[in-house]
Amino acid sequence: MSTVFPQWEVFVRARRGLDHQHAGSVHAPDGETALRAARDLFTRRQEGVSLWVVPSTEIVASDPADVDALFGPAADKAYRFPTNYDLPPDVDHM
Amino acid sequence: MSQEHFDALIEADERIEPDDWMPDDYRNTLVRQIAQHAHSEIIGMQPEGEWITRAPSLRRKAILTAKVQDEAGHGLYLYGAAESLGTPRAELLDRLHAKTQKYSSIFNYPTPEWADVGAIGWLVDGAAIMNQVPLCRCSYGPYGRAMVRICKEESFHQRQGYQIMLSLSQGTPEQHAMAQRALDRWWWPSIMMFGPPDADSPNTGRSMAWGIKRFTNDELRQNFVDATVPQAELLGLTPPDDALVWNAERGHYDFGEPDWDEFARMVRGEGEIPDLRIGVRRAAHDDGDWVRAAAAAYADKQAARSAA
């Protein structure tokens, strides 16, 4: 009888001052063991100073089919970007 | 999401991510390739792992342990990438154990001498890096990202191997001769790691169109020979190929034809070593089952307690 562990997503903070970033996944029976596995797998060469593990099934993701509806509209709102505003050269470093 | 959208992403050299629609052939090709790659990493622990207890110094033991641990990690990165395509890791391991999925036949060659550990790092890892660097730009995002991690770690593998060869080739006449024997054993198998000649590699065109593969087998093989021959010269060792000669007109080395019949025999898994490798792998898996069961039982107990 083979035991199959649930999957956990691993996030690593490379150093203080930076966000945790997704690094990959591990399999483990519980969070504590997942942290140990993540430590062994992703931080053998000083790649991080902090780890998060999250059950993969707990990730709620946007649907790729909704990409236009969700992320498209920003493209026609050029006024949200600083480059949309032409200013005289004397103050253009603003 | 549709074929049209997928084609447009590939055309624009964008990455495909796990939730995207993709053709079944693309998915199946990737699962097969990534799984074979993952299997190769963990089976590849064996020929070198055999030498950990016999490494000639504490420093070499520590290096080799770290390298073999890296190979385990590379396998895990790759199983993770394969799982993102919807095939659980346990199923992939079952297929490896049942021999319905392959691993690289390079790991079915024996490692009778210490110099083989050096030659594997220098040549086998060198050839693997030549293959893997372009895979960092593979069109499937998780595979490319896994390859970036792997390539970062792989560089140490090749350098430590070359350093072993350097020590031996500059050592006693016996050590130099052992280094040459290892080069003689590993040269042709490494050349063949790039797969059959382009003319006999029917899937290359499709994999290149999909952005899974970026260079053909023969292109990579030529790159490998061009990079490796000067390294052999520096060691004072001679690759076992009488046809090997610099071609100034082409700006490349000309080299002989590998024994493709031997390659075919190795891919078919002939000889005693494939059974040995799978046997060790199965035993490791089966012998660890009680540990996994105990860990799962402990996790269940803790979860029940915190719920109570």
Coordinates of C-alpha atoms in Angstrom, one line a residue:
Chain A
M1 CA 0.0 0.0 0.0
S2 CA 1.6 3.2 -1.1
T3 CA 0.9 6.5 0.7
V4 CA 0.5 9.6 -1.4
F5 CA 1.1 12.9 0.3
P6 CA -0.8 16.1 -0.6
Q7 CA 1.0 18.8 -2.6
W8 CA 2.2 22.2 -1.2
E9 CA 3.2 25.3 -3.1
V10 CA 6.5 26.8 -1.8
F11 CA 7.3 30.5 -1.5
V12 CA 10.8 31.8 -0.7
R13 CA 11.9 35.2 0.6
A14 CA 15.3 35.6 -0.9
R15 CA 16.4 38.2 1.6
R16 CA 14.9 40.8 4.0
G17 CA 13.1 43.5 2.2
L18 CA 11.8 41.3 -0.6
D19 CA 8.5 39.6 -1.2
H20 CA 8.1 35.8 -0.9
Q21 CA 8.2 34.4 -4.4
H22 CA 6.8 31.2 -5.7
A23 CA 9.6 28.6 -6.1
G24 CA 7.8 25.3 -6.9
S25 CA 6.1 22.6 -5.0
V26 CA 6.7 19.7 -2.6
H27 CA 4.7 16.7 -1.3
A28 CA 4.3 16.3 2.5
P29 CA 1.8 14.9 5.0
D30 CA 1.6 18.2 6.9
G31 CA 2.8 21.8 6.9
E32 CA 5.7 21.3 9.2
T33 CA 7.1 18.5 7.1
A34 CA 6.4 20.5 3.9
L35 CA 8.6 23.3 5.4
R36 CA 11.4 20.8 6.0
A37 CA 11.1 19.4 2.5
A38 CA 11.0 22.9 1.1
R39 CA 14.1 23.9 3.1
D40 CA 16.0 20.9 1.7
L41 CA 14.8 21.3 -1.8
F42 CA 14.9 25.1 -2.4
T43 CA 17.4 26.6 0.0
R44 CA 20.6 24.6 0.0
R45 CA 22.6 27.5 -1.3
Q46 CA 21.5 30.5 0.7
E47 CA 18.6 31.1 -1.7
G48 CA 16.3 32.3 1.1
V49 CA 15.8 33.6 4.7
S50 CA 12.1 32.7 5.0
L51 CA 9.7 30.1 3.6
W52 CA 5.9 29.8 3.2
V53 CA 4.1 26.6 2.3
V54 CA 0.5 26.6 1.2
P55 CA -1.7 23.5 0.3
S56 CA -1.9 23.6 -3.5
T57 CA -5.6 22.9 -3.3
E58 CA -6.1 26.2 -1.4
I59 CA -4.9 28.4 -4.3
V60 CA -7.7 30.2 -6.0
A61 CA -6.7 31.1 -9.6
S62 CA -8.1 33.3 -12.2
D63 CA -9.3 31.5 -15.4
P64 CA -7.1 32.0 -18.5
A65 CA -10.3 32.4 -20.5
D66 CA -11.1 35.6 -18.5
V67 CA -7.8 37.2 -19.3
D68 CA -9.2 39.9 -21.6
A69 CA -12.2 40.7 -19.3
L70 CA -9.9 40.9 -16.3
F71 CA -6.7 42.5 -17.6
G72 CA -7.6 43.9 -21.0
P73 CA -9.4 47.1 -20.0
A74 CA -6.2 48.8 -18.6
A75 CA -4.7 49.0 -22.1
D76 CA -7.2 51.8 -23.1
K77 CA -6.6 53.9 -20.0
A78 CA -3.3 55.5 -21.0
Y79 CA -4.2 58.4 -18.7
R80 CA -3.2 56.1 -15.8
F81 CA 0.5 56.3 -16.8
P82 CA 2.8 59.2 -16.2
T83 CA 4.1 59.1 -19.8
N84 CA 0.6 60.2 -20.9
Y85 CA 1.3 63.7 -19.7
D86 CA 3.5 66.0 -21.9
L87 CA 5.1 68.7 -19.8
P88 CA 7.5 71.5 -20.6
P89 CA 11.2 70.4 -20.6
D90 CA 12.0 72.4 -17.5
V91 CA 9.7 70.3 -15.3
D92 CA 9.7 67.1 -17.2
H93 CA 11.8 65.3 -14.6
M94 CA 8.6 65.4 -12.4
Chain B
M1 CA -8.9 29.2 -25.1
S2 CA -8.4 27.3 -28.3
Q3 CA -5.9 26.0 -30.8
E4 CA -5.8 29.4 -32.4
H5 CA -4.8 31.1 -29.1
F6 CA -2.2 28.4 -28.4
D7 CA -0.7 28.8 -31.9
A8 CA -0.6 32.6 -31.4
L9 CA 1.2 32.3 -28.1
I10 CA 3.8 29.8 -29.6
E11 CA 4.2 32.1 -32.7
A12 CA 4.9 35.1 -30.4
D13 CA 7.4 33.0 -28.4
E14 CA 5.3 33.4 -25.3
R15 CA 5.1 30.8 -22.6
I16 CA 2.3 28.2 -22.1
E17 CA 1.2 27.9 -18.5
P18 CA -0.5 25.0 -16.7
D19 CA -4.0 26.3 -16.9
D20 CA -3.9 27.2 -20.6
W21 CA -5.6 25.1 -23.2
M22 CA -3.0 23.0 -25.1
P23 CA -3.2 20.3 -27.8
D24 CA -3.2 16.8 -26.4
D25 CA 0.0 16.0 -28.4
Y26 CA 1.8 18.9 -26.8
R27 CA 0.8 17.9 -23.3
N28 CA 1.7 14.2 -23.9
T29 CA 5.0 15.0 -25.5
L30 CA 5.9 17.2 -22.5
V31 CA 4.8 14.7 -19.9
R32 CA 6.9 12.0 -21.6
Q33 CA 9.9 14.3 -22.0
I34 CA 9.8 15.8 -18.5
A35 CA 9.1 12.5 -16.8
Q36 CA 12.0 10.8 -18.7
H37 CA 14.2 13.8 -17.6
A38 CA 13.0 13.5 -14.0
H39 CA 13.6 9.7 -14.0
S40 CA 17.1 10.3 -15.4
E41 CA 17.9 12.6 -12.5
I42 CA 17.0 10.2 -9.8
I43 CA 18.4 7.1 -11.5
G44 CA 21.5 9.1 -12.2
M45 CA 22.1 9.2 -8.4
Q46 CA 23.1 5.6 -8.5
P47 CA 26.3 5.3 -10.5
E48 CA 27.8 8.1 -8.6
G49 CA 26.2 7.3 -5.3
E50 CA 28.1 4.0 -5.4
W51 CA 31.3 6.0 -5.0
I52 CA 30.4 8.1 -2.0
T53 CA 31.8 5.6 0.5
R54 CA 34.9 5.1 -1.6
A55 CA 35.7 8.7 -2.5
P56 CA 39.4 9.3 -1.9
S57 CA 39.1 12.1 0.7
L58 CA 36.6 13.7 3.0
R59 CA 36.4 16.7 0.7
R60 CA 35.6 14.6 -2.3
K61 CA 32.9 12.7 -0.2
A62 CA 31.3 16.0 0.8
I63 CA 31.3 17.2 -2.8
L64 CA 29.9 14.0 -4.2
T65 CA 27.2 13.8 -1.5
A66 CA 26.1 17.4 -2.4
K67 CA 26.1 16.5 -6.1
V68 CA 24.0 13.4 -5.6
Q69 CA 21.6 15.3 -3.4
D70 CA 21.3 17.9 -6.1
E71 CA 20.3 15.2 -8.6
A72 CA 17.5 14.2 -6.2
G73 CA 16.4 17.8 -6.1
H74 CA 16.5 18.1 -9.9
G75 CA 14.2 15.1 -10.1
L76 CA 11.8 16.7 -7.7
Y77 CA 11.8 20.0 -9.6
L78 CA 11.0 18.1 -12.8
Y79 CA 8.3 15.9 -11.3
G80 CA 6.7 19.1 -10.0
A81 CA 6.8 20.5 -13.6
A82 CA 5.3 17.2 -15.0
E83 CA 2.6 17.2 -12.3
S84 CA 1.5 20.7 -13.4
L85 CA 0.4 19.0 -16.6
G86 CA -2.0 16.8 -14.7
T87 CA -0.1 13.6 -14.1
P88 CA 0.5 12.8 -10.4
R89 CA 4.1 12.1 -9.3
A90 CA 3.1 8.7 -7.8
E91 CA 1.9 7.7 -11.2
L92 CA 5.1 8.7 -12.9
L93 CA 7.1 6.7 -10.4
D94 CA 4.9 3.7 -11.0
R95 CA 5.6 4.0 -14.7
L96 CA 9.4 4.2 -14.0
H97 CA 9.2 1.1 -11.8
A98 CA 7.1 -0.8 -14.3
K99 CA 9.6 0.2 -17.0
T100 CA 6.9 1.8 -19.2
Q101 CA 8.7 5.1 -19.1
K102 CA 12.4 5.4 -19.8
Y103 CA 15.4 7.2 -18.3
S104 CA 18.5 8.2 -20.1
S105 CA 20.5 5.2 -21.1
I106 CA 23.7 7.0 -20.1
F107 CA 23.0 5.7 -16.6
N108 CA 23.2 2.1 -17.7
Y109 CA 27.0 2.3 -18.1
P110 CA 29.1 1.0 -15.2
T111 CA 31.4 3.1 -13.1
P112 CA 34.3 0.7 -12.2
E113 CA 36.9 3.3 -11.3
W114 CA 37.1 6.6 -9.3
A115 CA 38.0 8.5 -12.5
D116 CA 34.6 7.6 -13.8
V117 CA 33.1 10.0 -11.3
G118 CA 35.3 12.7 -12.8
A119 CA 34.4 11.8 -16.3
I120 CA 30.7 11.8 -15.5
G121 CA 30.9 15.3 -14.1
W122 CA 33.0 16.6 -16.9
L123 CA 31.4 14.9 -19.9
V124 CA 27.9 13.6 -18.9
D125 CA 27.0 16.7 -16.9
G126 CA 28.7 18.8 -19.6
A127 CA 26.5 17.2 -22.3
A128 CA 23.5 17.6 -20.1
I129 CA 24.2 21.3 -19.6
M130 CA 24.5 21.7 -23.4
N131 CA 21.1 20.1 -23.7
Q132 CA 19.5 21.9 -20.8
V133 CA 20.6 25.5 -21.3
P134 CA 18.3 25.9 -24.3
L135 CA 15.5 24.1 -22.4
C136 CA 15.4 27.2 -20.0
R137 CA 13.6 28.9 -22.9
C138 CA 11.2 26.0 -23.4
S139 CA 7.7 27.1 -24.4
Y140 CA 6.2 25.3 -21.4
G141 CA 6.7 27.8 -18.4
P142 CA 7.1 25.3 -15.5
Y143 CA 9.6 23.2 -17.4
G144 CA 11.7 26.3 -18.4
R145 CA 11.7 27.5 -14.8
A146 CA 12.7 24.1 -13.4
M147 CA 15.6 24.1 -15.9
V148 CA 16.8 27.5 -14.8
R149 CA 17.2 26.2 -11.3
I150 CA 18.8 23.0 -12.5
C151 CA 21.3 24.8 -14.8
K152 CA 22.4 27.0 -11.9
E153 CA 23.3 24.0 -9.8
E154 CA 24.6 21.9 -12.7
S155 CA 27.6 24.2 -13.3
F156 CA 29.3 23.0 -10.1
H157 CA 28.8 19.4 -11.2
Q158 CA 30.7 19.9 -14.3
R159 CA 33.5 21.9 -12.7
Q160 CA 34.1 19.4 -9.8
G161 CA 34.2 16.6 -12.4
Y162 CA 36.8 18.4 -14.5
Q163 CA 38.8 19.1 -11.4
I164 CA 38.9 15.4 -10.5
M165 CA 40.2 14.7 -14.1
L166 CA 42.7 17.5 -13.7
S167 CA 44.1 16.1 -10.4
L168 CA 44.3 12.6 -11.9
S169 CA 45.8 13.6 -15.2
Q170 CA 48.5 15.6 -13.4
G171 CA 49.1 12.8 -10.8
T172 CA 51.1 9.6 -11.0
P173 CA 51.4 7.7 -14.3
E174 CA 48.8 5.2 -12.9
Q175 CA 46.4 8.0 -12.1
H176 CA 46.9 9.6 -15.5
A177 CA 46.2 6.2 -17.1
M178 CA 43.0 5.8 -15.1
A179 CA 41.8 9.3 -16.2
Q180 CA 42.5 8.2 -19.9
R181 CA 40.5 5.0 -19.4
A182 CA 37.6 6.9 -18.0
L183 CA 37.7 9.3 -21.0
D184 CA 37.8 6.2 -23.3
R185 CA 34.7 4.8 -21.6
W186 CA 32.6 8.0 -21.4
W187 CA 33.5 9.8 -24.6
W188 CA 31.2 8.0 -27.1
P189 CA 28.3 7.5 -24.6
S190 CA 28.4 11.3 -24.0
I191 CA 28.4 12.0 -27.7
M192 CA 25.3 9.8 -28.0
M193 CA 23.5 11.6 -25.2
F194 CA 22.3 14.1 -27.8
G195 CA 20.2 11.4 -29.4
P196 CA 20.1 10.0 -32.9
P197 CA 21.3 12.0 -35.9
D198 CA 18.8 14.6 -37.1
A199 CA 17.8 12.4 -40.1
D200 CA 16.7 9.6 -37.7
S201 CA 15.0 11.9 -35.2
P202 CA 11.4 12.2 -36.5
N203 CA 10.0 14.2 -33.6
T204 CA 12.6 17.0 -33.7
G205 CA 10.8 19.1 -36.2
R206 CA 7.5 19.1 -34.2
S207 CA 9.3 19.8 -30.9
M208 CA 11.1 22.7 -32.5
A209 CA 7.9 24.1 -34.0
W210 CA 6.4 23.9 -30.5
G211 CA 9.3 25.7 -28.9
I212 CA 10.1 22.7 -26.7
K213 CA 13.4 22.1 -28.4
R214 CA 15.5 25.0 -29.6
F215 CA 18.4 23.2 -31.4
T216 CA 18.7 19.9 -33.2
N217 CA 20.6 16.9 -31.9
D218 CA 23.4 17.3 -34.3
E219 CA 23.8 21.0 -33.6
L220 CA 24.1 20.4 -29.9
R221 CA 26.5 17.4 -30.5
Q222 CA 28.8 19.6 -32.6
N223 CA 28.7 22.3 -29.8
F224 CA 29.7 19.7 -27.3
V225 CA 32.6 18.4 -29.3
D226 CA 33.9 21.9 -30.0
A227 CA 33.8 22.8 -26.4
T228 CA 35.2 19.6 -25.0
V229 CA 38.1 18.8 -27.2
P230 CA 40.3 21.8 -26.0
Q231 CA 39.4 20.7 -22.4
A232 CA 40.7 17.2 -23.1
E233 CA 43.9 18.7 -24.6
L234 CA 44.4 20.8 -21.4
L235 CA 44.2 17.5 -19.4
G236 CA 46.7 15.9 -21.7
L237 CA 44.1 13.2 -22.5
T238 CA 43.0 12.0 -26.0
P239 CA 39.4 11.3 -27.0
P240 CA 39.1 7.8 -28.5
D241 CA 38.3 9.0 -32.0
D242 CA 40.8 8.8 -34.9
A243 CA 38.6 10.9 -37.1
L244 CA 38.7 13.8 -34.7
V245 CA 40.3 16.8 -36.4
W246 CA 39.9 20.6 -36.5
N247 CA 38.3 21.7 -39.7
A248 CA 39.4 25.3 -40.2
E249 CA 37.0 25.8 -43.2
R250 CA 33.9 24.9 -41.1
G251 CA 35.3 26.4 -37.9
H252 CA 34.4 23.2 -36.1
Y253 CA 35.9 19.8 -35.2
D254 CA 35.1 16.9 -37.6
F255 CA 34.5 13.7 -35.7
G256 CA 33.7 10.1 -36.3
E257 CA 30.4 8.3 -36.3
P258 CA 29.2 6.9 -33.0
D259 CA 28.2 3.2 -32.8
W260 CA 24.4 3.8 -33.2
D261 CA 23.8 0.0 -32.9
E262 CA 25.2 0.2 -29.4
F263 CA 23.0 3.2 -28.7
A264 CA 19.9 1.3 -29.9
R265 CA 20.9 -1.6 -27.6
M266 CA 21.3 0.7 -24.7
V267 CA 18.0 2.5 -25.4
R268 CA 16.3 -1.0 -25.5
G269 CA 17.7 -1.6 -22.0
E270 CA 19.8 -4.6 -22.8
G271 CA 22.4 -5.8 -20.3
E272 CA 22.2 -6.4 -16.6
I273 CA 22.4 -2.8 -15.4
P274 CA 18.8 -1.6 -16.2
D275 CA 17.4 -4.3 -13.8
L276 CA 19.9 -3.3 -11.2
R277 CA 19.0 0.4 -11.4
I278 CA 15.2 -0.2 -11.3
G279 CA 15.7 -2.8 -8.5
V280 CA 17.5 -0.3 -6.3
R281 CA 14.9 2.4 -7.1
R282 CA 12.0 0.0 -6.3
A283 CA 13.6 -1.1 -3.1
A284 CA 14.2 2.5 -2.0
H285 CA 10.6 3.2 -2.7
D286 CA 9.2 0.1 -1.1
D287 CA 11.5 0.2 2.0
G288 CA 10.4 3.8 2.6
D289 CA 6.7 3.0 2.6
W290 CA 6.5 2.5 6.3
V291 CA 8.0 5.9 6.9
R292 CA 5.5 7.5 4.6
A293 CA 2.6 5.6 6.3
A294 CA 3.9 6.7 9.7
A295 CA 4.2 10.3 8.7
A296 CA 0.7 10.3 7.3
A297 CA -0.7 8.7 10.5
Y298 CA 1.1 11.3 12.6
A299 CA -0.2 14.1 10.4
D300 CA -3.8 12.7 10.7
K301 CA -3.4 12.4 14.5
Q302 CA -2.2 16.0 14.9
A303 CA -5.0 17.3 12.6
A304 CA -7.6 15.4 14.6
R305 CA -6.2 16.8 17.9
S306 CA -6.2 20.4 16.7
A307 CA -9.8 19.9 15.4
A308 CA -10.9 18.5 18.8

